[in-house]
């Protein structure tokens, strides 16, 4: 039998055809998320849980305003979610950049010098285990002010994965590459730029990616307990104090979404710089 | 010419994690000339890569020094560039960037254009101009290794070090790269050291091959010089006469190392039982019809009968394996050519003199001289015709095969040639070959003929590759063939075991001598454990199929005056070994003969078996030419023989007899 070219072949090339073919990619997550929201809606409406239903985020006045007008600014702390997020993100950016700089530098040092590594490893392992929230009071005592204290909490939370992964990356430089450098008597500068950094880069990025998530987690914790600061964390705390449960739910969804975007951005950057690793 | 590299008394210890040290290398001494290509070969874990790393400066010796151009190597550097087994290219740099990284680092004095030119030249040299901008991951293994070689050569090292450079490549790529490397080395007069485990690669590429023994404490076992002229072609070197002997030399060495390792791995306590000091024996032999008494003693249970419960027959491929086995005590006793006890006692094997004792002659006769069929086709059927043939074709080289310098084959063949006016050192060239190799060489025409024990003469005749020109019965009927040999210190340590072993083998000899058993013997020996060849090719008599009872016996295994070790025979052997300069004639020959011939062990064994040990005198020794041997004046006998090398007479310093150290 000779296969007859069917008209469906054209529809395969169209966007609709593509959607149909890739349905195994988008259908399960859509069903999963939709099902979850539907269950939530049902439980809320039947009164099994006290949380407001997802639909109420749009029906309720306060949350609808927040959703549709993220850029409003009524002065003081009463600002749209965009401004709240921006304030949080700028703190994260400062703390995270600092963590990345210090983490990579220290990571390379301890990766290259086993003695220094042995000297500080117990300390690092110990500090790594302290929860972000536990740092908040220490940070407040140290810096006396909210803003630097928040940045410090981000820094101290985000630094460990960067530091430990960088050190591991440096230690994992294959002996062959080290031998090449030794035989060629490479200068330290050239070894650093041509061998060490390219070789350790995948590890460094793994650390950076884990840390961005941690930093975002930490900022919420930090802001919640620092009254009077503009930011998404205090926004949630404030809503809780005033019993606006819908606003809390909205804030949580917003945080999750931002975290997801940050992680994807980092992954894209990692893929761009060291593809396939 | 001074050496470029001098490795002096290197020793390397590695600390073990559980405390203590692992001694990897010991006492390594090596001089490498400028322009030489050296291969390091040995089993895995023998420390060959460690040695290479120490020459490279990547690792430092625990003791001793490595000098490069007279300076101590203390750290790695571009003057001794290494090509690593796994290429070690930086995967984030392209081919060009990888090479330029090295060139920029090592040659900063050059201008940018000059460096570019060097890089381009070397990429072109390895034929990768089309792939300059590719990343290593986009290249095949062979191409990556070519980049690594180009990188190494681009920085003009004094010494090129290669660590199994072609180990991970397929055979075709490997072959091409070997030729490429050889060509580059020839053109640029490079000095190189290569670690390899590939025997053919070592022979093809090297000027000298350094063979390392197994660890711990690996040493240089031997250094082979490869005399194949350059430039070499991979497909042509195999036709060079030295190729296979070099190859088999290396393989012998590696096999020997493996065997020693296996021997060391198994527990070898001395088991004493039944009033014997040791009942677990390793007996060496090589596959010849003359090994029949050993095979029979094993198969018929004569060893166990005399209390030797755990005798193991160890099949060696050449007599050299037997010699080495006795030297390093991996063998307790061995079947050996009758010349070997005197030869080893006089230090003919190259080491310090090692007294070997024989208490039993296991066989007589059983040998013959075979010439190739192609020589028979030239009208040669007698020795006189062969002499004329040699005169006519004296421009060609004429090789004759022998199995061992100390075997009767060598001595009888030389005696026969010399008595017929052919100088065995000038008119022909005698080459030591394992018996199985001889037949192959006879077939492909690289040797004229050989003198060897059965079944190799009969087999050549049967298969049409050769014809017998003379049998041993016509040279010296009843000459000693194979004997039982043990170390003197072994004999002193285990005297009762020695007697039991002699008894078991003497009884086996009696069994072998009965023509009624010959068919059975042929069948037994055809087994893979012994000769591993067709039963029809193994015969013990002279006529017909050789195993009928009517045919006259060829090999003598038992009978009056057959088995008792004879001092005068060993003295005759001493004169012949000295005649051909295998050993000096020992001034203390009386002492040597006393220590070699364990007549009392034989007598005890024979008496205990109930055999008549009447004292007898073998007839005087007289070979086919009628020159009588006067055992009272061996030096005059030597002088009266017409053709001989310049022999010398010297005292052989023997250590006093003592028991084995354990």
CSV table of C-alpha atoms in Angstrom, one decimal, chain A residues 22-131:
chain,number,residue,atom,x,y,z
A,22,UNK,CA,3.7,17.8,23.0
A,23,UNK,CA,0.7,17.3,25.1
A,24,UNK,CA,2.6,14.8,27.2
A,25,UNK,CA,4.8,17.7,28.3
A,26,UNK,CA,2.2,20.2,29.4
A,27,UNK,CA,-0.8,18.1,30.2
A,28,UNK,CA,0.3,16.4,33.4
A,29,UNK,CA,1.5,19.6,35.2
A,30,UNK,CA,-1.7,21.4,34.1
A,31,UNK,CA,-3.9,18.6,35.4
A,32,UNK,CA,-1.9,18.4,38.6
A,33,UNK,CA,-2.0,22.1,39.4
A,34,UNK,CA,-5.7,22.4,38.3
A,35,UNK,CA,-6.6,19.4,40.4
A,36,UNK,CA,-4.9,20.8,43.4
A,37,UNK,CA,-6.7,24.2,43.1
A,38,UNK,CA,-10.0,22.5,42.6
A,39,UNK,CA,-9.5,20.4,45.7
A,40,UNK,CA,-8.6,23.5,47.6
A,41,UNK,CA,-11.6,25.3,46.3
A,42,UNK,CA,-13.9,22.4,47.3
A,43,UNK,CA,-12.4,22.1,50.8
A,44,UNK,CA,-12.7,25.8,51.4
A,45,UNK,CA,-16.2,26.0,50.2
A,46,UNK,CA,-17.3,23.0,52.3
A,47,UNK,CA,-15.6,24.6,55.4
A,48,UNK,CA,-13.1,21.8,56.0
A,49,UNK,CA,-10.3,24.2,56.1
A,50,UNK,CA,-10.3,27.8,57.3
A,51,UNK,CA,-8.3,29.2,54.4
A,52,UNK,CA,-10.1,31.3,51.8
A,53,UNK,CA,-10.8,29.6,48.5
A,54,UNK,CA,-8.5,30.4,45.5
A,55,UNK,CA,-11.4,32.1,43.8
A,56,UNK,CA,-11.8,34.5,46.7
A,57,UNK,CA,-8.5,36.1,45.8
A,58,UNK,CA,-10.3,37.7,42.9
A,59,UNK,CA,-13.7,38.2,44.5
A,60,UNK,CA,-12.4,39.9,47.6
A,61,UNK,CA,-11.7,43.6,47.4
A,62,UNK,CA,-8.3,43.9,49.1
A,63,UNK,CA,-6.6,41.0,47.2
A,64,UNK,CA,-8.1,42.0,43.9
A,65,UNK,CA,-6.6,45.4,44.2
A,66,UNK,CA,-3.2,43.9,45.1
A,67,UNK,CA,-3.4,41.6,42.1
A,68,UNK,CA,-4.4,44.1,39.6
A,69,UNK,CA,-2.5,47.1,40.8
A,70,UNK,CA,1.0,46.0,41.8
A,71,UNK,CA,2.5,49.4,41.2
A,72,UNK,CA,0.4,51.5,43.5
A,73,UNK,CA,2.1,53.6,46.1
A,74,UNK,CA,0.2,55.2,48.9
A,75,UNK,CA,3.3,56.2,50.8
A,76,UNK,CA,4.8,54.5,53.9
A,77,UNK,CA,4.6,50.8,53.8
A,78,UNK,CA,1.3,50.7,51.9
A,79,UNK,CA,2.7,50.0,48.5
A,80,UNK,CA,1.9,47.6,45.6
A,81,UNK,CA,3.4,44.1,45.6
A,82,UNK,CA,5.9,45.1,42.9
A,83,UNK,CA,7.5,47.6,45.2
A,84,UNK,CA,7.4,45.1,48.1
A,85,UNK,CA,9.2,42.5,46.0
A,86,UNK,CA,11.7,45.0,44.6
A,87,UNK,CA,12.7,46.0,48.1
A,88,UNK,CA,13.2,42.3,49.1
A,89,UNK,CA,15.0,41.5,45.9
A,90,UNK,CA,17.4,44.4,46.3
A,91,UNK,CA,18.4,43.1,49.7
A,92,UNK,CA,18.8,39.7,48.3
A,93,UNK,CA,20.9,41.1,45.5
A,94,UNK,CA,23.3,42.8,47.9
A,95,UNK,CA,23.6,39.9,50.3
A,96,UNK,CA,23.9,37.4,47.6
A,97,UNK,CA,26.5,39.2,45.6
A,98,UNK,CA,28.6,39.6,48.8
A,99,UNK,CA,28.1,35.9,49.5
A,100,UNK,CA,29.1,34.9,46.0
A,101,UNK,CA,32.3,37.0,46.1
A,102,UNK,CA,33.4,35.9,49.5
A,103,UNK,CA,32.2,32.3,49.0
A,104,UNK,CA,34.1,31.8,45.7
A,105,UNK,CA,37.2,33.4,47.0
A,106,UNK,CA,37.3,31.4,50.3
A,107,UNK,CA,36.2,28.3,48.4
A,108,UNK,CA,39.1,28.5,46.0
A,109,UNK,CA,41.5,29.1,48.9
A,110,UNK,CA,40.4,26.1,51.0
A,111,UNK,CA,40.1,24.0,47.8
A,112,UNK,CA,43.8,24.7,47.0
A,113,UNK,CA,45.2,24.5,50.5
A,114,UNK,CA,44.2,21.3,52.4
A,115,UNK,CA,45.7,22.6,55.6
A,116,UNK,CA,43.4,25.7,55.6
A,117,UNK,CA,40.6,23.5,54.7
A,118,UNK,CA,41.3,21.3,57.7
A,119,UNK,CA,41.6,24.3,59.9
A,120,UNK,CA,38.2,25.8,59.0
A,121,UNK,CA,36.1,22.9,57.9
A,122,UNK,CA,34.6,22.1,61.3
A,123,UNK,CA,33.7,25.7,61.8
A,124,UNK,CA,32.0,26.0,58.4
A,125,UNK,CA,30.1,22.8,58.8
A,126,UNK,CA,28.9,24.0,62.2
A,127,UNK,CA,27.8,27.5,60.9
A,128,UNK,CA,26.2,25.9,57.9
A,129,UNK,CA,23.7,24.1,60.2
A,130,UNK,CA,22.4,27.3,61.8
A,131,UNK,CA,19.0,28.2,60.5
